[in-house]
CSV table of C-alpha atoms in Angstrom, one decimal:
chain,number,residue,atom,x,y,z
H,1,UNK,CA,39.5,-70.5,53.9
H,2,UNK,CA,42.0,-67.9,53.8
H,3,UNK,CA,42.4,-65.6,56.6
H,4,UNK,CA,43.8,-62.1,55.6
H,5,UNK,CA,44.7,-59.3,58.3
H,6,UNK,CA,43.0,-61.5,61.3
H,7,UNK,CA,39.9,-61.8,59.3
H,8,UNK,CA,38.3,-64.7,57.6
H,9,UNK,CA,36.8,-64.5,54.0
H,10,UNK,CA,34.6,-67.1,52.7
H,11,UNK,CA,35.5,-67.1,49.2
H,12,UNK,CA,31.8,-68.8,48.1
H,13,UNK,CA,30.1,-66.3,49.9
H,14,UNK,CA,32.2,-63.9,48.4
H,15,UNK,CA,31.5,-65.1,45.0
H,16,UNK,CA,28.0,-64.8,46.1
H,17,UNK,CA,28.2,-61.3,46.8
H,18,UNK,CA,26.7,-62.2,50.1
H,19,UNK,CA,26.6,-59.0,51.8
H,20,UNK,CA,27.2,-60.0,55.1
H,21,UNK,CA,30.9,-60.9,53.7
H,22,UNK,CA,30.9,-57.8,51.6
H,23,UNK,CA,30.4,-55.2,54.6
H,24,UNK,CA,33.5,-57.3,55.9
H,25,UNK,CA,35.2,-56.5,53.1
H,26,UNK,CA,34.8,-52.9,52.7
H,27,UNK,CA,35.6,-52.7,56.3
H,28,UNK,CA,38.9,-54.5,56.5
H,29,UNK,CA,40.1,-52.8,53.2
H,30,UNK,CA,38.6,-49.0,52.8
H,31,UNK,CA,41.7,-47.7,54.1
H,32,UNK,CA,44.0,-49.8,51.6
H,33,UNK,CA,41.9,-48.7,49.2
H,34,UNK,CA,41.5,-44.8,50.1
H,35,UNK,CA,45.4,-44.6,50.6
H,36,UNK,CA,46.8,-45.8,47.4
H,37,UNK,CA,43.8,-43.9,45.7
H,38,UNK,CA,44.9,-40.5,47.3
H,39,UNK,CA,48.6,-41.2,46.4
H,40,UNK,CA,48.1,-41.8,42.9
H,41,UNK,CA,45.9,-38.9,42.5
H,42,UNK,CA,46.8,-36.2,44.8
H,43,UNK,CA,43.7,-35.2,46.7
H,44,UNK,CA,41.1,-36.3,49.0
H,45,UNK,CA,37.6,-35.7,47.0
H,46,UNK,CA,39.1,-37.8,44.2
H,47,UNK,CA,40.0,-40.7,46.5
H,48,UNK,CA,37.1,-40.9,48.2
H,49,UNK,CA,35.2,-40.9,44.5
H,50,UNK,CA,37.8,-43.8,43.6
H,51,UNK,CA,37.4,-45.9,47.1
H,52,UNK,CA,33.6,-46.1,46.3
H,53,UNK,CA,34.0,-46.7,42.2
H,54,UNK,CA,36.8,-49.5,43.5
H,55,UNK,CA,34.7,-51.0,45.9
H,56,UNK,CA,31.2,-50.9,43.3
H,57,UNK,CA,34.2,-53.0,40.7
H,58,UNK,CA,34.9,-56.3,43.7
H,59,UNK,CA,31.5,-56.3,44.3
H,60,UNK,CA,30.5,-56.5,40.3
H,61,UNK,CA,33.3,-58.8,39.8
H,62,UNK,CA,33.3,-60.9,42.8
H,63,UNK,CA,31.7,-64.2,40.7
H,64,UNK,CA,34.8,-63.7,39.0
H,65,UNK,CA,37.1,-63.5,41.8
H,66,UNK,CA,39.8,-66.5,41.2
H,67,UNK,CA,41.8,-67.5,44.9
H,68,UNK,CA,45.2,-67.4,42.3
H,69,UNK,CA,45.7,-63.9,44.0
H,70,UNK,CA,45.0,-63.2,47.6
H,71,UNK,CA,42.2,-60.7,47.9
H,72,UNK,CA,43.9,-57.6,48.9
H,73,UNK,CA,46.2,-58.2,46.3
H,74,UNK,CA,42.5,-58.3,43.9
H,75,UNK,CA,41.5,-55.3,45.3
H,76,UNK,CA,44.8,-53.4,45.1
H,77,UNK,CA,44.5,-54.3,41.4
H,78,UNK,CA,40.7,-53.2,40.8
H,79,UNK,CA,42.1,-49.7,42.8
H,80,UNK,CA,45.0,-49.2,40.6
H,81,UNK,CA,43.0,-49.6,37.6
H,82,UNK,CA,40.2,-47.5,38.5
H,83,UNK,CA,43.2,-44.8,39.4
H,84,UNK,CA,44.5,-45.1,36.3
H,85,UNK,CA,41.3,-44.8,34.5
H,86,UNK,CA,40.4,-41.4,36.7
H,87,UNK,CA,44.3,-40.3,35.6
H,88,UNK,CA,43.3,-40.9,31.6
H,89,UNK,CA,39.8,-38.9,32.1
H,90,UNK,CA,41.5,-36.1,33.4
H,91,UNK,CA,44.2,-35.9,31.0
H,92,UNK,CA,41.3,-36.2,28.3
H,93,UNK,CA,39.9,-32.6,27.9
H,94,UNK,CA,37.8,-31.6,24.8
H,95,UNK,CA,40.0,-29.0,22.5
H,96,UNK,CA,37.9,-26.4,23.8
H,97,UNK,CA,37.7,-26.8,27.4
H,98,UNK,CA,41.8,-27.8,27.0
H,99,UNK,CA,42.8,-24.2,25.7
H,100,UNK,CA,41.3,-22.2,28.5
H,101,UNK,CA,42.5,-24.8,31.8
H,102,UNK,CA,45.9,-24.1,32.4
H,103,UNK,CA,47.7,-26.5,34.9
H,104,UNK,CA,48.2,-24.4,37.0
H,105,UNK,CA,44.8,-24.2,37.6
H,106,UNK,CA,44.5,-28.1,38.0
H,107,UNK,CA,47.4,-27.5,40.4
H,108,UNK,CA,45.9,-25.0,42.5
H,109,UNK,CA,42.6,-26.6,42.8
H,110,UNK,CA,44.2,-29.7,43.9
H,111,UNK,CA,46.1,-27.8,46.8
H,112,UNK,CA,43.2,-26.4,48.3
H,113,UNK,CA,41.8,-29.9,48.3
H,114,UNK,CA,45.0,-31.0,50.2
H,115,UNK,CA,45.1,-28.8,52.2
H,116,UNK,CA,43.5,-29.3,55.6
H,117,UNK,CA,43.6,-33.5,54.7
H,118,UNK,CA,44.2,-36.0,56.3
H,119,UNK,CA,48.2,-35.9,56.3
H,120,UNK,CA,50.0,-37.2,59.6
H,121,UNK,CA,52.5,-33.8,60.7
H,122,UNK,CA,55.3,-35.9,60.6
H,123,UNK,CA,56.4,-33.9,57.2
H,124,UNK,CA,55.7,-30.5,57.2
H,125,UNK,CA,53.1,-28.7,54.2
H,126,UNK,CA,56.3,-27.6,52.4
H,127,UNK,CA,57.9,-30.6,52.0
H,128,UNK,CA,54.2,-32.3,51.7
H,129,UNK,CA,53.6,-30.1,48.8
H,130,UNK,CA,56.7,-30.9,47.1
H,131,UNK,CA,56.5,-34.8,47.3
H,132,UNK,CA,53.2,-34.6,45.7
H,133,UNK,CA,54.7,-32.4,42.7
H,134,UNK,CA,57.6,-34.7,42.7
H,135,UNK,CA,55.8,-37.8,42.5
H,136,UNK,CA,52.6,-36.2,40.3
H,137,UNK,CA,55.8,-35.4,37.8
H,138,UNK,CA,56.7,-39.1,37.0
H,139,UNK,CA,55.7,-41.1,34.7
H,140,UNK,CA,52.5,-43.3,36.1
H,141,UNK,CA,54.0,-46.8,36.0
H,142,UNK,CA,57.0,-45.0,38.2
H,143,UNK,CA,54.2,-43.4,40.6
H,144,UNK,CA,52.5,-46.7,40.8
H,145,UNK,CA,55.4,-49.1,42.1
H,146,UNK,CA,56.1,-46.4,44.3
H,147,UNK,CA,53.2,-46.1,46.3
H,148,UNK,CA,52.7,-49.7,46.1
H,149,UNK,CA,56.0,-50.1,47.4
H,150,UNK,CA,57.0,-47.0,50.0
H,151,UNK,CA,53.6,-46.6,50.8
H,152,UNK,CA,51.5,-49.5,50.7
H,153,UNK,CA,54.8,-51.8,51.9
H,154,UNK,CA,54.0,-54.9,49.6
H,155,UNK,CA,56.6,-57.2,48.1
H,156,UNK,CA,57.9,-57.3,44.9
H,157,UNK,CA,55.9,-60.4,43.8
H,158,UNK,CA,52.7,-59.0,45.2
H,159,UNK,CA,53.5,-55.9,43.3
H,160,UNK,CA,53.9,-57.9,40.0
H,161,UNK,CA,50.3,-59.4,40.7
H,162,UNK,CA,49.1,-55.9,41.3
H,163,UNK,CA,50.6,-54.6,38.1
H,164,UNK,CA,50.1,-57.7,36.1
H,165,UNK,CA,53.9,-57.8,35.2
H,166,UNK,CA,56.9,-59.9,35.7
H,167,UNK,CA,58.8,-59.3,38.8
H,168,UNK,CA,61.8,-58.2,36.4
H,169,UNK,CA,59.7,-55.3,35.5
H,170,UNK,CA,58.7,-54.3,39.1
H,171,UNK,CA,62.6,-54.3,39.9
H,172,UNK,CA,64.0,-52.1,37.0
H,173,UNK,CA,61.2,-49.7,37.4
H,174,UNK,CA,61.3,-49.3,41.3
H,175,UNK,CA,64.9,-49.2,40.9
H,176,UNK,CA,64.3,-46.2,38.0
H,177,UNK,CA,61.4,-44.4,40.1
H,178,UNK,CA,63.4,-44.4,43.3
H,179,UNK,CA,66.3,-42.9,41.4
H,180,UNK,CA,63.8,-40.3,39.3
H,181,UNK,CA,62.2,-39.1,42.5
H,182,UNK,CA,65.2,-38.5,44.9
H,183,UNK,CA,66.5,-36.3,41.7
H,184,UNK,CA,63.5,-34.2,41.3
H,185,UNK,CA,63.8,-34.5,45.2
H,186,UNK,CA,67.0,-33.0,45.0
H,187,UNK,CA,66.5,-30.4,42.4
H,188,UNK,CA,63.7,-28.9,44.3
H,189,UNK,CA,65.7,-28.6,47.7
H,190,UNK,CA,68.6,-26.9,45.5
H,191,UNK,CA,65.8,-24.8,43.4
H,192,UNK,CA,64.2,-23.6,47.1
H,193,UNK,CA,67.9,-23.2,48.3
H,194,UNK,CA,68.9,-20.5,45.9
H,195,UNK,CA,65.2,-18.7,46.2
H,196,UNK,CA,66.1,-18.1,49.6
H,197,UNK,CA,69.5,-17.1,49.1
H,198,UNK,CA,68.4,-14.9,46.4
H,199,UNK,CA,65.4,-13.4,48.6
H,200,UNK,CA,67.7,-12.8,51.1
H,201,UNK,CA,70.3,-10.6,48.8
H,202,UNK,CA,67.2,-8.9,47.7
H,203,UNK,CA,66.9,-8.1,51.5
H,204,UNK,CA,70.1,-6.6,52.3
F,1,UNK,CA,83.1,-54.0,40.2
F,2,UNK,CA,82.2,-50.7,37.6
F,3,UNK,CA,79.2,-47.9,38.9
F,4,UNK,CA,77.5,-48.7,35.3
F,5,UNK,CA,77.4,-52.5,36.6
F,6,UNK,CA,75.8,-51.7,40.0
F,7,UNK,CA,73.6,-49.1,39.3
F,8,UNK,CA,70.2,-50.9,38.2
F,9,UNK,CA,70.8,-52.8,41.9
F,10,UNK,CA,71.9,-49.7,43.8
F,11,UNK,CA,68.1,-48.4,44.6
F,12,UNK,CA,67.7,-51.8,45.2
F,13,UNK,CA,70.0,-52.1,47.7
F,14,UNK,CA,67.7,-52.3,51.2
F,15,UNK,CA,65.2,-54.3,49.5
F,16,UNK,CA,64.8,-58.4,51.2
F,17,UNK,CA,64.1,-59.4,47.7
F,18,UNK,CA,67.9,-58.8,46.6
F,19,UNK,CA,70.1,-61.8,46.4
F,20,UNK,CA,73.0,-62.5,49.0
F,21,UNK,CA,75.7,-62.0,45.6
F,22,UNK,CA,73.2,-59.2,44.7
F,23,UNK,CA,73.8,-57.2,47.9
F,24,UNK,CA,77.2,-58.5,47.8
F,25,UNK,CA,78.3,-56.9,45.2
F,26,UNK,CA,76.7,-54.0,45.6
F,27,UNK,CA,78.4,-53.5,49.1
F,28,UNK,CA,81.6,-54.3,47.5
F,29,UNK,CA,81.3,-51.7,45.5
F,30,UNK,CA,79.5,-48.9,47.9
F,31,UNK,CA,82.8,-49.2,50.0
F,32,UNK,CA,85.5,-48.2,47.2
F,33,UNK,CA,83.1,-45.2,45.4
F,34,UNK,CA,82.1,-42.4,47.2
F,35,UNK,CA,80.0,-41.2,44.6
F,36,UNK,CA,77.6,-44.1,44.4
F,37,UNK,CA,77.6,-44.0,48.2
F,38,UNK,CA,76.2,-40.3,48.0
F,39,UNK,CA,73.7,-41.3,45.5
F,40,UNK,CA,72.1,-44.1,47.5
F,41,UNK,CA,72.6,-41.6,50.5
F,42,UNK,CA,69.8,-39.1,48.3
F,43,UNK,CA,67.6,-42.3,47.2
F,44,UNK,CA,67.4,-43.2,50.8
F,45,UNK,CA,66.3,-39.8,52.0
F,46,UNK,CA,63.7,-39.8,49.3
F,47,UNK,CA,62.3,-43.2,50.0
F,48,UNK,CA,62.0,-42.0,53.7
F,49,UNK,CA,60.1,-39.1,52.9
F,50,UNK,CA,57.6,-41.2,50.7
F,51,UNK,CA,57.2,-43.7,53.6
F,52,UNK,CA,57.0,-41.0,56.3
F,53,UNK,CA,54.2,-39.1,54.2
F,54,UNK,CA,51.2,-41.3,55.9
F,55,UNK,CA,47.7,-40.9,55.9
F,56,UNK,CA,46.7,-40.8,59.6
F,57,UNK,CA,43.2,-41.0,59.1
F,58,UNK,CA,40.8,-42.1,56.4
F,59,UNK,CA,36.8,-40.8,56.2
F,60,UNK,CA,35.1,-42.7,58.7
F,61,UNK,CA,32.0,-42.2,56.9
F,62,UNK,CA,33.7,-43.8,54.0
F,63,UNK,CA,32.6,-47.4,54.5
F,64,UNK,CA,29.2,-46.6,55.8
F,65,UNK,CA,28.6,-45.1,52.3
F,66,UNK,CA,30.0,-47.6,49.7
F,67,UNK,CA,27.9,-50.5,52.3
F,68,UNK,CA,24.7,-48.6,51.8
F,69,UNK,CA,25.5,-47.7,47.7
F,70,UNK,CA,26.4,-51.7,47.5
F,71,UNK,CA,22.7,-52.5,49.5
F,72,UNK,CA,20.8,-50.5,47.4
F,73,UNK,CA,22.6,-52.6,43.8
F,74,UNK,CA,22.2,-55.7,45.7
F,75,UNK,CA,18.3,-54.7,45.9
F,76,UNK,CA,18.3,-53.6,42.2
F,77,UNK,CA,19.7,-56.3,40.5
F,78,UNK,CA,17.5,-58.9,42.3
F,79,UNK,CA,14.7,-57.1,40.8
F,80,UNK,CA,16.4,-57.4,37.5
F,81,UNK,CA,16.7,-61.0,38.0
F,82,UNK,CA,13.3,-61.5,38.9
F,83,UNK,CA,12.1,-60.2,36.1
F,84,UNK,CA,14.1,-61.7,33.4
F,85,UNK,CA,13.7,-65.5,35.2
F,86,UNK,CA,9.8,-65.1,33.7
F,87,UNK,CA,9.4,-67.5,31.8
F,88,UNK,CA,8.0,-65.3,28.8
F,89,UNK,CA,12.0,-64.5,28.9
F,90,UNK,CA,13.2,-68.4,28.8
F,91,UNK,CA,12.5,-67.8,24.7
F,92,UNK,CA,14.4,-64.3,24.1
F,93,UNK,CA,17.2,-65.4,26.1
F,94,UNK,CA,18.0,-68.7,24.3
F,95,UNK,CA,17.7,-66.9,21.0
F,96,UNK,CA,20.4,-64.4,22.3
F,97,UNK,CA,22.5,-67.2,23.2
F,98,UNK,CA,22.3,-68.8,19.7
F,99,UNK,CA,22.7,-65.6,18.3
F,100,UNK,CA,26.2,-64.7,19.9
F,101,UNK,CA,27.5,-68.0,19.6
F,102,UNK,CA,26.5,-67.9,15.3
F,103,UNK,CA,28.1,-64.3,16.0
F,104,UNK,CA,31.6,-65.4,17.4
F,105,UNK,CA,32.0,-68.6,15.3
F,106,UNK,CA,30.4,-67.0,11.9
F,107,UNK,CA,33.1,-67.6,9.2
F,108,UNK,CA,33.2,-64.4,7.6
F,109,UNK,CA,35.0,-63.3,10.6
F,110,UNK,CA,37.9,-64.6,10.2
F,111,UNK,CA,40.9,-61.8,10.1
F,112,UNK,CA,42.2,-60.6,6.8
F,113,UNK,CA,45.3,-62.6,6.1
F,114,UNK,CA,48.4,-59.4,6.7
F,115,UNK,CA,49.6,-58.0,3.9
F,116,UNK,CA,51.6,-59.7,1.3
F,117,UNK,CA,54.0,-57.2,0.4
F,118,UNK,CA,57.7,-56.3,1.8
F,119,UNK,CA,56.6,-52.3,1.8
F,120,UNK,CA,56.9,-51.4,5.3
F,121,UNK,CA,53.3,-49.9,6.3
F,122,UNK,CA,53.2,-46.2,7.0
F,123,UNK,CA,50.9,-46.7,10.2
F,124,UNK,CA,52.0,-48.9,13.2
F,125,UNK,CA,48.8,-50.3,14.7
F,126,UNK,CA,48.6,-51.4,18.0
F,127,UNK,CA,46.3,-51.5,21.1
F,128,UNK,CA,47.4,-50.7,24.3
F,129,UNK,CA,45.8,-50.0,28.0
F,130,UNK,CA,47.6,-47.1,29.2
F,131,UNK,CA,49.9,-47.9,32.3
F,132,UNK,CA,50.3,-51.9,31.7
F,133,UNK,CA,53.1,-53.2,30.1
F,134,UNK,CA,53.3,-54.0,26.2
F,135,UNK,CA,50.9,-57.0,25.7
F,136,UNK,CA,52.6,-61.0,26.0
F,137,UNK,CA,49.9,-62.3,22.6
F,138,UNK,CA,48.5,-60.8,19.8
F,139,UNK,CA,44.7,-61.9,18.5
F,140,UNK,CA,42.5,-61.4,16.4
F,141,UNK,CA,40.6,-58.5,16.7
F,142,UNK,CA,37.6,-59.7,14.5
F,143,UNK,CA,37.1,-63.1,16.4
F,144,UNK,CA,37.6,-61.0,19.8
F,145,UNK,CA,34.7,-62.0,21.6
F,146,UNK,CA,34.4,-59.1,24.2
F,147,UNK,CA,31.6,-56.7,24.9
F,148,UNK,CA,31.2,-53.9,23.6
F,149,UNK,CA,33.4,-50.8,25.6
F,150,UNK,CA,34.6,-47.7,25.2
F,151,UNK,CA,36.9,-46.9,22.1
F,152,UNK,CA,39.7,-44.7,21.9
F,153,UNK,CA,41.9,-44.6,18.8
F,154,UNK,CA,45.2,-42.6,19.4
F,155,UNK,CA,47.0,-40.7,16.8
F,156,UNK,CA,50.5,-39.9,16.8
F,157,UNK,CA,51.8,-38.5,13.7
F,158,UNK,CA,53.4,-35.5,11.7
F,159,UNK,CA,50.2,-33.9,11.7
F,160,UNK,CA,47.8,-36.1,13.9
F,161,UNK,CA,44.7,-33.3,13.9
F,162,UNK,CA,44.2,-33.4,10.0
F,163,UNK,CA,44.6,-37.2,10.5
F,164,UNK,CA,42.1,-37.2,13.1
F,165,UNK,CA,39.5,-35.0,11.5
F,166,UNK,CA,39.8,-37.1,7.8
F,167,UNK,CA,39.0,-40.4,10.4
F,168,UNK,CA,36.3,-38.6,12.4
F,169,UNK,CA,34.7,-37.6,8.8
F,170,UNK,CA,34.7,-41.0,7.7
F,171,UNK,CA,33.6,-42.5,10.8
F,172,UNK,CA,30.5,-40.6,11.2
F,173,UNK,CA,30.0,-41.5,7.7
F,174,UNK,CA,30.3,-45.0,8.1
F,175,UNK,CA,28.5,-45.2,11.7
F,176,UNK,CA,26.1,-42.9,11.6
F,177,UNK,CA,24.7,-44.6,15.2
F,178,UNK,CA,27.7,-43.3,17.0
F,179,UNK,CA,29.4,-39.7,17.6
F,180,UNK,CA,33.1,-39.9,17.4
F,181,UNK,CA,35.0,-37.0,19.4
F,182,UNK,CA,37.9,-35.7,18.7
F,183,UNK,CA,39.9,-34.4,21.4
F,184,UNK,CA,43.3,-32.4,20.9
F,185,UNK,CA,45.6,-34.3,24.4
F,186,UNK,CA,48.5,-31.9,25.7
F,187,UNK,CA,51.1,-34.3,24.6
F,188,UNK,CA,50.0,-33.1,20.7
F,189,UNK,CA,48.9,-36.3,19.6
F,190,UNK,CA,45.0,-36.6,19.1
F,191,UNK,CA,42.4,-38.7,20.3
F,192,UNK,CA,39.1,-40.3,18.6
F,193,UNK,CA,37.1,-41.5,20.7
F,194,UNK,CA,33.2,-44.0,20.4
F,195,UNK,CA,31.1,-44.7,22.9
F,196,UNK,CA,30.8,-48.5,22.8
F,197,UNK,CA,32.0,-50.5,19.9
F,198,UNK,CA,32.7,-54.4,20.3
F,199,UNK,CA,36.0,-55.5,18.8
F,200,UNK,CA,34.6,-57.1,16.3
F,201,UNK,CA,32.7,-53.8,14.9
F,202,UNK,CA,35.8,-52.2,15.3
F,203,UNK,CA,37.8,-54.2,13.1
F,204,UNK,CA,34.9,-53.7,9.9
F,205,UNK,CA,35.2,-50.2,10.7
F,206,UNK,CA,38.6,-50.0,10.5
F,207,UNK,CA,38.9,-52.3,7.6
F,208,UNK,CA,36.5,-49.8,5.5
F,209,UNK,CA,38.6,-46.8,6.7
F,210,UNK,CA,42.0,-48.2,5.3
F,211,UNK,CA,40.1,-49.5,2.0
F,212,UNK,CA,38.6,-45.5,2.1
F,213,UNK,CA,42.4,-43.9,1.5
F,214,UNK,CA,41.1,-41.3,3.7
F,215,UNK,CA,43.9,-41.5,6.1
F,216,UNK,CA,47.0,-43.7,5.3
F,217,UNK,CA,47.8,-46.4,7.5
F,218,UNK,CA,48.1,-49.7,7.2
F,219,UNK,CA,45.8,-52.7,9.4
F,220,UNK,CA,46.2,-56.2,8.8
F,221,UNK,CA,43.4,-57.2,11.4
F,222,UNK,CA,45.5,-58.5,14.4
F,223,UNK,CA,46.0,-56.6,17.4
F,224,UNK,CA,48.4,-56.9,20.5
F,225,UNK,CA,45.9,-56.3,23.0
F,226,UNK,CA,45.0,-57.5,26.8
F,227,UNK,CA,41.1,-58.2,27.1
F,228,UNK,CA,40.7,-57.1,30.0
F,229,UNK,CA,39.1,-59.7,32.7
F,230,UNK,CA,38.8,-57.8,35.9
F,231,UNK,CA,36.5,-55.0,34.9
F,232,UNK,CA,35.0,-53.0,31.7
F,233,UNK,CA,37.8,-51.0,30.4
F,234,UNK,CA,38.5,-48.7,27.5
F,235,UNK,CA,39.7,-50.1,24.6
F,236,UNK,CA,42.7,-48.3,23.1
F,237,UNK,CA,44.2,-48.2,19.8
F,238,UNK,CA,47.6,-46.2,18.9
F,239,UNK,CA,48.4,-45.4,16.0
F,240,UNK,CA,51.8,-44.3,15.2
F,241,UNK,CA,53.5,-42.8,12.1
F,242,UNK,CA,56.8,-45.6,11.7
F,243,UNK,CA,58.3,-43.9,8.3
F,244,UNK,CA,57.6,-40.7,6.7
F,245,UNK,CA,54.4,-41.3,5.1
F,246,UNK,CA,54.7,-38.2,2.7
């Protein structure tokens, strides 16, 4: 029987969908689940929506849950995927709606959501703000082994299971989306360094 | 040691998973280039901030609800299964069976052979699930077992919203059970999309569309594509312009 963070999971019963091992379940991994879901999409309504479709996905396919993976590592998966299909259905607008809602819009929206969340102060709402447009700027399979990585703390062969890819993979694109990020990193402290300087001129 | 030889390790660098000559070499190299240095200097700082941007606290009530959403399925589908165990069932269910298996193992679905000729086809056809890596095995999408899911055939060509609109004419011609959408994305390629189509379904349609002329591209019944095992997904087809086609 494996025993993951302290707590033992009956596989059969889990295969069962007995719901005694379910409530287990959703307890020892909701906050997993909710954290990679609100770093891959930026707000706290949307992760929450996520967290429950992730959760509704183990329990539909838990007869299908193999013990080649370890569970969280399952459930990591099911999350990602349900991120990225929430990422595709908001990128798909019909031609009408898509002339009218601007991004900045999208962007705005998503801010307010932010907002008063759920964000430890250890980095203040500035530099908050700009991680999020940072990492919302890269290409997904960069934000994904990111989070998974810097946030979530998992290996690179856990990652791989995650992702479905070889390990190679997970190294050259960490080693890309670490690179890509401290640059836009860097270019918005330099682009906020010359607004100030500039306000300040205006000043004088 | 060269920067160019280093660099795909260098973000790497305070990862366990590196290997001793790995970090090695790296090091080696960190300690006679200043700029290198500076740039893992920057990719440190950013990995910080990423690590240091934690969620303190998650929605207690979060659990609560998803155990209560998962109760009330639980309660549905035993109903469901209660009522299809009937015995007045027993006889509609093993025709079903026999009926997918004569589906999947019916020899008029086996995949057109690929075309004979050396003319390189306009269209590149491939499916793809957005955000996984290109696909290990190709199959057949005509003998593709899987249910039917969500289509979505992406267009990407000189001009992909005439393309789309000739394919959305002739689909609804030649389904007229479904209503295709056509949906303009904001990287300008263009997007059909069906509600639920099996694989199989989708291969006759597309079959009929290339046989139609009404868009040009070429489909020789094989797909790169993952079935997916976890979950229902989208399935999604790309369609690429790979020469000028006028």
């Amino acid at each position: 029987m494996p025993v993951e963070h302290g707590q033992a999971i009956d596989i059969e019963r889990l295969r069962a969908r007995d719901p005694q091992v379910f409530e287990a379940v959703v307890r020892t991994h909701y906050d997993r689940v909710y954290r990679l879901a609100l770093r891959m999409l930026g707000n706290a309504t949307d992760a929450e929506d996520v967290a429950q479709e992730a959760f509704m996905k183990v329990h539909r396919s838990a007869p299908r849950f193999r013990a080649d993976s370890s569970l969280s590592t399952w459930i990591y998966r099911i999350t990602h995927n349900v991120c990225l299909d929430e990422l595709r259905r908001r990128k798909r607008r019909p031609l009408a709606q898509g002339l009218q809602g601007s991004d900045d819009e999208h962007l705005a929206v998503e801010q307010a959501d932010d907002g008063p969340g759920p964000e430890e102060a250890a980095l203040s709402a500035d530099e908050r703000l700009r991680l999020r447009r940072a990492l919302d700027g890269l290409p997904l399979e960069f934000r994904s082994v990111l989070v998974l990585r810097e946030v979530e703390d998992l290996s690179y062969e856990q990652i791989a299971s995650v992702l479905k890819c070889p390990i190679g993979t997970v190294r050259s694109r960490l080693a890309r989306a670490r690179r890509l990020l401290a640059e836009r990193l860097q270019r918005s402290d330099d682009h906020e360094l010359q607004e100030r300087v500039s306000s300040a001129a205006s000043l004088r | 040691m060269s920067c160019r030889s280093v660099s795909h390790l260098l973000p790497l660098f305070d990862d366990p998973e590196l290997s001793a000559e790995e970090r090695a070499s790296v090091a080696a190299h960190l300690a006679s280039c200043n700029e290198c240095a500076q740039e893992l200097a920057t990719i440190r700082r950013a990995q910080l901030q990423l690590a240091s941007w934690r969620v303190a606290e998650t929605p207690a009530s979060g659990p609560d609800a998803i155990i209560a959403r998962l109760s009330e399925t639980g309660r549905q589908s035993a109903r469901w299964r209660r009522r299809f165990t009937r015995p007045q069932w027993a006889g509609a269910l093993a025709a079903c069976v026999v009926a997918m298996v004569l589906w999947i193992t019916w020899p008029d679905a086996t995949p057109i052979s690929p075309a004979e000729d050396a003319q390189p086809t306009p269209m590149l056809f491939m499916a793809t699930q957005e955000g996984t890596a290109p696909f290990a095995a190709s199959r057949s999408l005509a003998l593709d077992p899987l249910p039917p899911m969500p289509l979505e055939i992406v267009l990407h060509s000189d001009d992909p919203l005439s393309s789309g609109q000739k394919l959305v004419a002739r689909l609804a011609e030649i389904t007229p059970e479904t209503t295709p959408i056509l949906l303009e994305m904001p990287d300008g390629s263009v997007q059909v999309q069906l509600e639920a189509v099996t694989p199989a379904r989708l291969h006759d349609l597309l079959s009929t569309v290339e046989q139609s002329d009404a868009v040009e591209w070429g489909y020789d019944g094989w797909l790169a594509h993952i079935p997916h095992v976890d979950m229902e997904t989208a399935l999604v087809v790309v369609i690429e312009a790979t020469g000028a086609s006028n």
